[in-house]
Amino acid sequence: MKKITKYLSLFLLTVTLVFGMKNIASAQTIHTVQSGDTMWKIAVKYQVGVQEIIQANKQIGNPNLIYPGQTVQIPSTAQATISMESQVVQLVNEERAKVGLTPLKENWELARVARFKSQDMIDHRYFSHQSPTYGTPFQMIKDFGLTYNAAGENIAAGQTSAQAVVTAWMNSDGHRKNILSSQFTEIGVGYVKGGSHGHYWTQMFISK
């Protein structure tokens, strides 16, 4: 299947400029290692990246060697962030239902990639599909270990709610095409509060 080569952005400038960065991870959970656990199994259980777990556990000398009884700190995303992202997915699927399309499945690994993209735009003060850190959305998704047959991306900045950003995307022909594409089957949304425009949104789509 041919990859989608068009990816779209939407920008809304807010009146108040807010500077600063927000860490993607916030609160932490403690996991006690069980027999058969690996870092990847723990990552899947808590839906968090292996690299984030390793960074939060400097005391573990070799992440490939963990033992039953060890405790591992699990960085977690703020509940308010997860709520915003889930609302976007729900609203997107409501729009798809209106035209008879099947709902997109929320993919936590893709949401992680999207969150990193939003944070990257804040950290490096840019607004573009081309990241100075990760390259194109297609390359970024691959580099984070996900495979796909087709992919797309919508980005936005300045909207203060899930409804506002989905409405803005739906009012833009190109963004609406991504949201209502029958080609895509999975979605990941990354919302980060902060930066020069206050709120950054990344929406990534894939099909497998």
Coordinates of C-alpha atoms in Angstrom, one line a residue:
M1 CA 0.0 0.0 0.0
K2 CA 1.3 3.4 -0.9
K3 CA 2.3 5.7 1.9
I4 CA 0.5 8.9 2.3
T5 CA 2.9 11.7 1.5
K6 CA 0.8 14.7 2.6
Y7 CA 0.7 15.7 6.2
L8 CA -1.0 18.8 7.4
S9 CA -0.7 21.5 10.1
L10 CA -3.0 24.0 11.7
F11 CA -2.0 27.0 13.7
L12 CA -4.0 29.3 15.9
L13 CA -2.0 32.0 17.6
T14 CA -3.1 32.8 21.2
V15 CA -3.0 36.3 22.5
T16 CA -0.9 35.4 25.6
L17 CA 2.5 33.9 25.0
V18 CA 3.5 31.4 27.6
F19 CA 7.2 30.4 27.7
G20 CA 8.6 27.3 29.4
M21 CA 8.6 23.5 28.9
K22 CA 6.4 20.7 30.3
N23 CA 7.9 17.3 31.0
I24 CA 6.0 14.6 29.3
A25 CA 6.2 12.3 32.4
S26 CA 4.9 13.4 35.7
A27 CA 3.8 11.1 38.6
Q28 CA 5.4 7.7 39.2
T29 CA 4.2 4.2 40.0
I30 CA 6.4 1.5 41.7
H31 CA 6.4 -1.9 40.0
T32 CA 7.9 -4.9 41.8
V33 CA 9.6 -7.2 39.3
Q34 CA 8.0 -10.6 38.9
S35 CA 9.4 -13.8 37.5
G36 CA 9.5 -13.6 33.7
D37 CA 9.4 -9.8 33.6
T38 CA 11.4 -7.8 31.1
M39 CA 11.6 -4.1 30.6
W40 CA 9.5 -4.5 27.5
K41 CA 6.8 -6.5 29.3
I42 CA 6.7 -3.8 32.0
A43 CA 6.5 -1.1 29.4
V44 CA 3.5 -2.7 27.7
K45 CA 1.8 -3.3 31.1
Y46 CA 2.0 0.4 32.0
Q47 CA 1.8 1.7 28.4
V48 CA 5.0 3.7 28.7
G49 CA 8.2 3.7 26.7
V50 CA 11.1 1.4 27.7
Q51 CA 13.5 4.4 27.4
E52 CA 11.5 6.4 29.8
I53 CA 11.6 3.6 32.3
I54 CA 15.4 3.2 31.9
Q55 CA 15.9 7.0 32.4
A56 CA 13.8 6.9 35.6
N57 CA 15.8 4.0 37.0
K58 CA 19.5 5.0 36.9
Q59 CA 20.1 2.5 39.8
I60 CA 19.6 -0.4 37.4
G61 CA 23.0 -0.9 35.9
N62 CA 21.9 -3.3 33.1
P63 CA 18.3 -3.0 32.0
N64 CA 18.5 -6.4 30.4
L65 CA 19.1 -8.0 33.8
I66 CA 16.3 -7.4 36.3
Y67 CA 15.4 -9.8 39.1
P68 CA 12.2 -10.7 41.0
G69 CA 11.8 -8.5 44.0
Q70 CA 13.5 -5.5 42.4
T71 CA 11.5 -2.3 42.4
V72 CA 11.2 -0.2 39.2
Q73 CA 9.8 3.3 39.1
I74 CA 7.3 3.7 36.3
P75 CA 7.0 7.3 35.0
S76 CA 3.4 8.1 34.1
T77 CA 1.7 10.8 32.0
A78 CA -0.5 13.3 33.9
Q79 CA -4.1 12.3 34.0
A80 CA -5.2 15.7 32.6
T81 CA -3.1 15.1 29.5
I82 CA -4.4 11.6 28.9
S83 CA -8.0 12.9 29.3
M84 CA -7.4 15.6 26.7
E85 CA -5.9 13.1 24.3
S86 CA -8.8 10.6 24.8
Q87 CA -11.3 13.3 24.2
V88 CA -9.7 14.1 20.8
V89 CA -9.9 10.4 19.8
Q90 CA -13.6 10.2 20.9
L91 CA -14.4 13.4 18.9
V92 CA -12.6 12.1 15.8
N93 CA -14.5 8.8 16.0
E94 CA -17.8 10.7 16.3
E95 CA -16.9 12.6 13.1
R96 CA -16.1 9.3 11.3
A97 CA -19.3 7.7 12.5
K98 CA -21.3 10.6 10.9
V99 CA -20.0 9.5 7.5
G100 CA -20.2 5.8 8.1
L101 CA -16.5 5.1 8.8
T102 CA -15.3 2.6 11.3
P103 CA -13.7 4.1 14.5
L104 CA -9.9 4.4 14.8
K105 CA -8.3 2.3 17.4
E106 CA -6.3 4.2 20.0
N107 CA -2.6 3.1 19.9
W108 CA -0.7 4.0 23.0
E109 CA 2.7 3.6 21.3
L110 CA 1.6 6.0 18.6
A111 CA 0.3 8.4 21.2
R112 CA 3.7 8.3 22.8
V113 CA 5.3 9.3 19.5
A114 CA 2.8 12.1 19.0
R115 CA 3.5 13.4 22.6
F116 CA 7.2 13.5 21.9
K117 CA 6.5 15.5 18.7
S118 CA 4.4 18.0 20.6
Q119 CA 7.1 18.3 23.2
D120 CA 9.8 18.7 20.6
M121 CA 7.9 21.6 19.0
I122 CA 7.9 23.3 22.4
D123 CA 11.5 22.5 23.2
H124 CA 12.9 23.8 19.9
R125 CA 10.3 26.5 19.3
Y126 CA 9.1 25.5 15.9
F127 CA 5.8 24.6 14.3
S128 CA 6.3 22.2 11.4
H129 CA 5.9 18.6 10.4
Q130 CA 9.6 18.5 9.8
S131 CA 11.3 18.1 13.2
P132 CA 14.9 19.2 13.6
T133 CA 15.2 16.3 16.1
Y134 CA 13.2 13.5 14.5
G135 CA 12.9 14.4 10.8
T136 CA 9.6 13.7 9.0
P137 CA 6.6 12.1 10.8
F138 CA 7.1 9.0 8.7
Q139 CA 10.7 8.6 9.8
M140 CA 9.9 9.5 13.4
I141 CA 7.2 6.8 13.6
K142 CA 9.6 4.2 12.2
D143 CA 12.4 5.3 14.5
F144 CA 10.2 4.7 17.5
G145 CA 9.7 1.1 16.4
L146 CA 6.3 1.2 14.8
T147 CA 5.5 -0.3 11.4
Y148 CA 2.8 0.8 9.0
N149 CA 1.5 0.7 5.5
A150 CA 0.2 4.3 5.4
A151 CA 0.7 7.2 7.8
G152 CA -0.4 10.8 8.3
E153 CA -0.1 13.6 10.7
N154 CA -2.1 16.7 11.8
I155 CA -0.6 19.3 14.1
A156 CA -2.1 22.3 15.8
A157 CA -1.1 25.0 18.4
G158 CA -3.0 27.4 20.5
Q159 CA -6.4 25.6 20.9
T160 CA -7.3 25.2 24.6
S161 CA -9.6 22.2 24.4
A162 CA -10.1 18.9 22.6
Q163 CA -13.3 20.3 21.0
A164 CA -11.6 23.4 19.8
V165 CA -8.8 21.6 18.1
V166 CA -11.0 19.0 16.4
T167 CA -13.4 21.7 15.2
A168 CA -10.4 23.6 13.8
W169 CA -9.1 20.5 12.0
M170 CA -12.5 19.6 10.7
N171 CA -12.9 23.1 9.2
S172 CA -9.7 22.6 7.2
D173 CA -10.0 20.5 4.1
G174 CA -6.6 18.8 4.3
H175 CA -6.9 18.0 8.0
R176 CA -10.4 16.7 7.6
K177 CA -9.2 14.3 4.9
N178 CA -6.8 12.7 7.3
I179 CA -9.5 12.4 10.0
L180 CA -12.0 11.0 7.6
S181 CA -9.6 8.8 5.6
S182 CA -10.9 5.2 5.2
Q183 CA -7.3 4.1 4.8
F184 CA -6.3 4.7 8.4
T185 CA -7.1 2.2 11.2
E186 CA -5.2 3.5 14.3
I187 CA -4.6 6.9 15.9
G188 CA -2.3 8.4 18.5
V189 CA -2.8 11.9 20.0
G190 CA -0.1 13.8 21.8
Y191 CA -1.1 16.9 23.8
V192 CA 1.4 19.0 25.7
K193 CA 0.7 22.3 27.6
G194 CA 3.4 24.9 27.5
G195 CA 5.6 26.7 25.0
S196 CA 5.2 30.0 23.2
H197 CA 1.6 29.2 22.1
G198 CA 0.4 27.5 25.3
H199 CA -1.0 24.3 23.9
Y200 CA 0.5 21.9 21.3
W201 CA -1.3 19.0 19.6
T202 CA -0.1 16.2 17.4
Q203 CA -2.4 13.7 15.8
M204 CA -0.8 10.7 14.1
F205 CA -2.6 8.1 11.9
I206 CA -1.4 4.8 10.6
S207 CA -2.8 1.7 9.0
K208 CA -1.1 -1.8 9.2

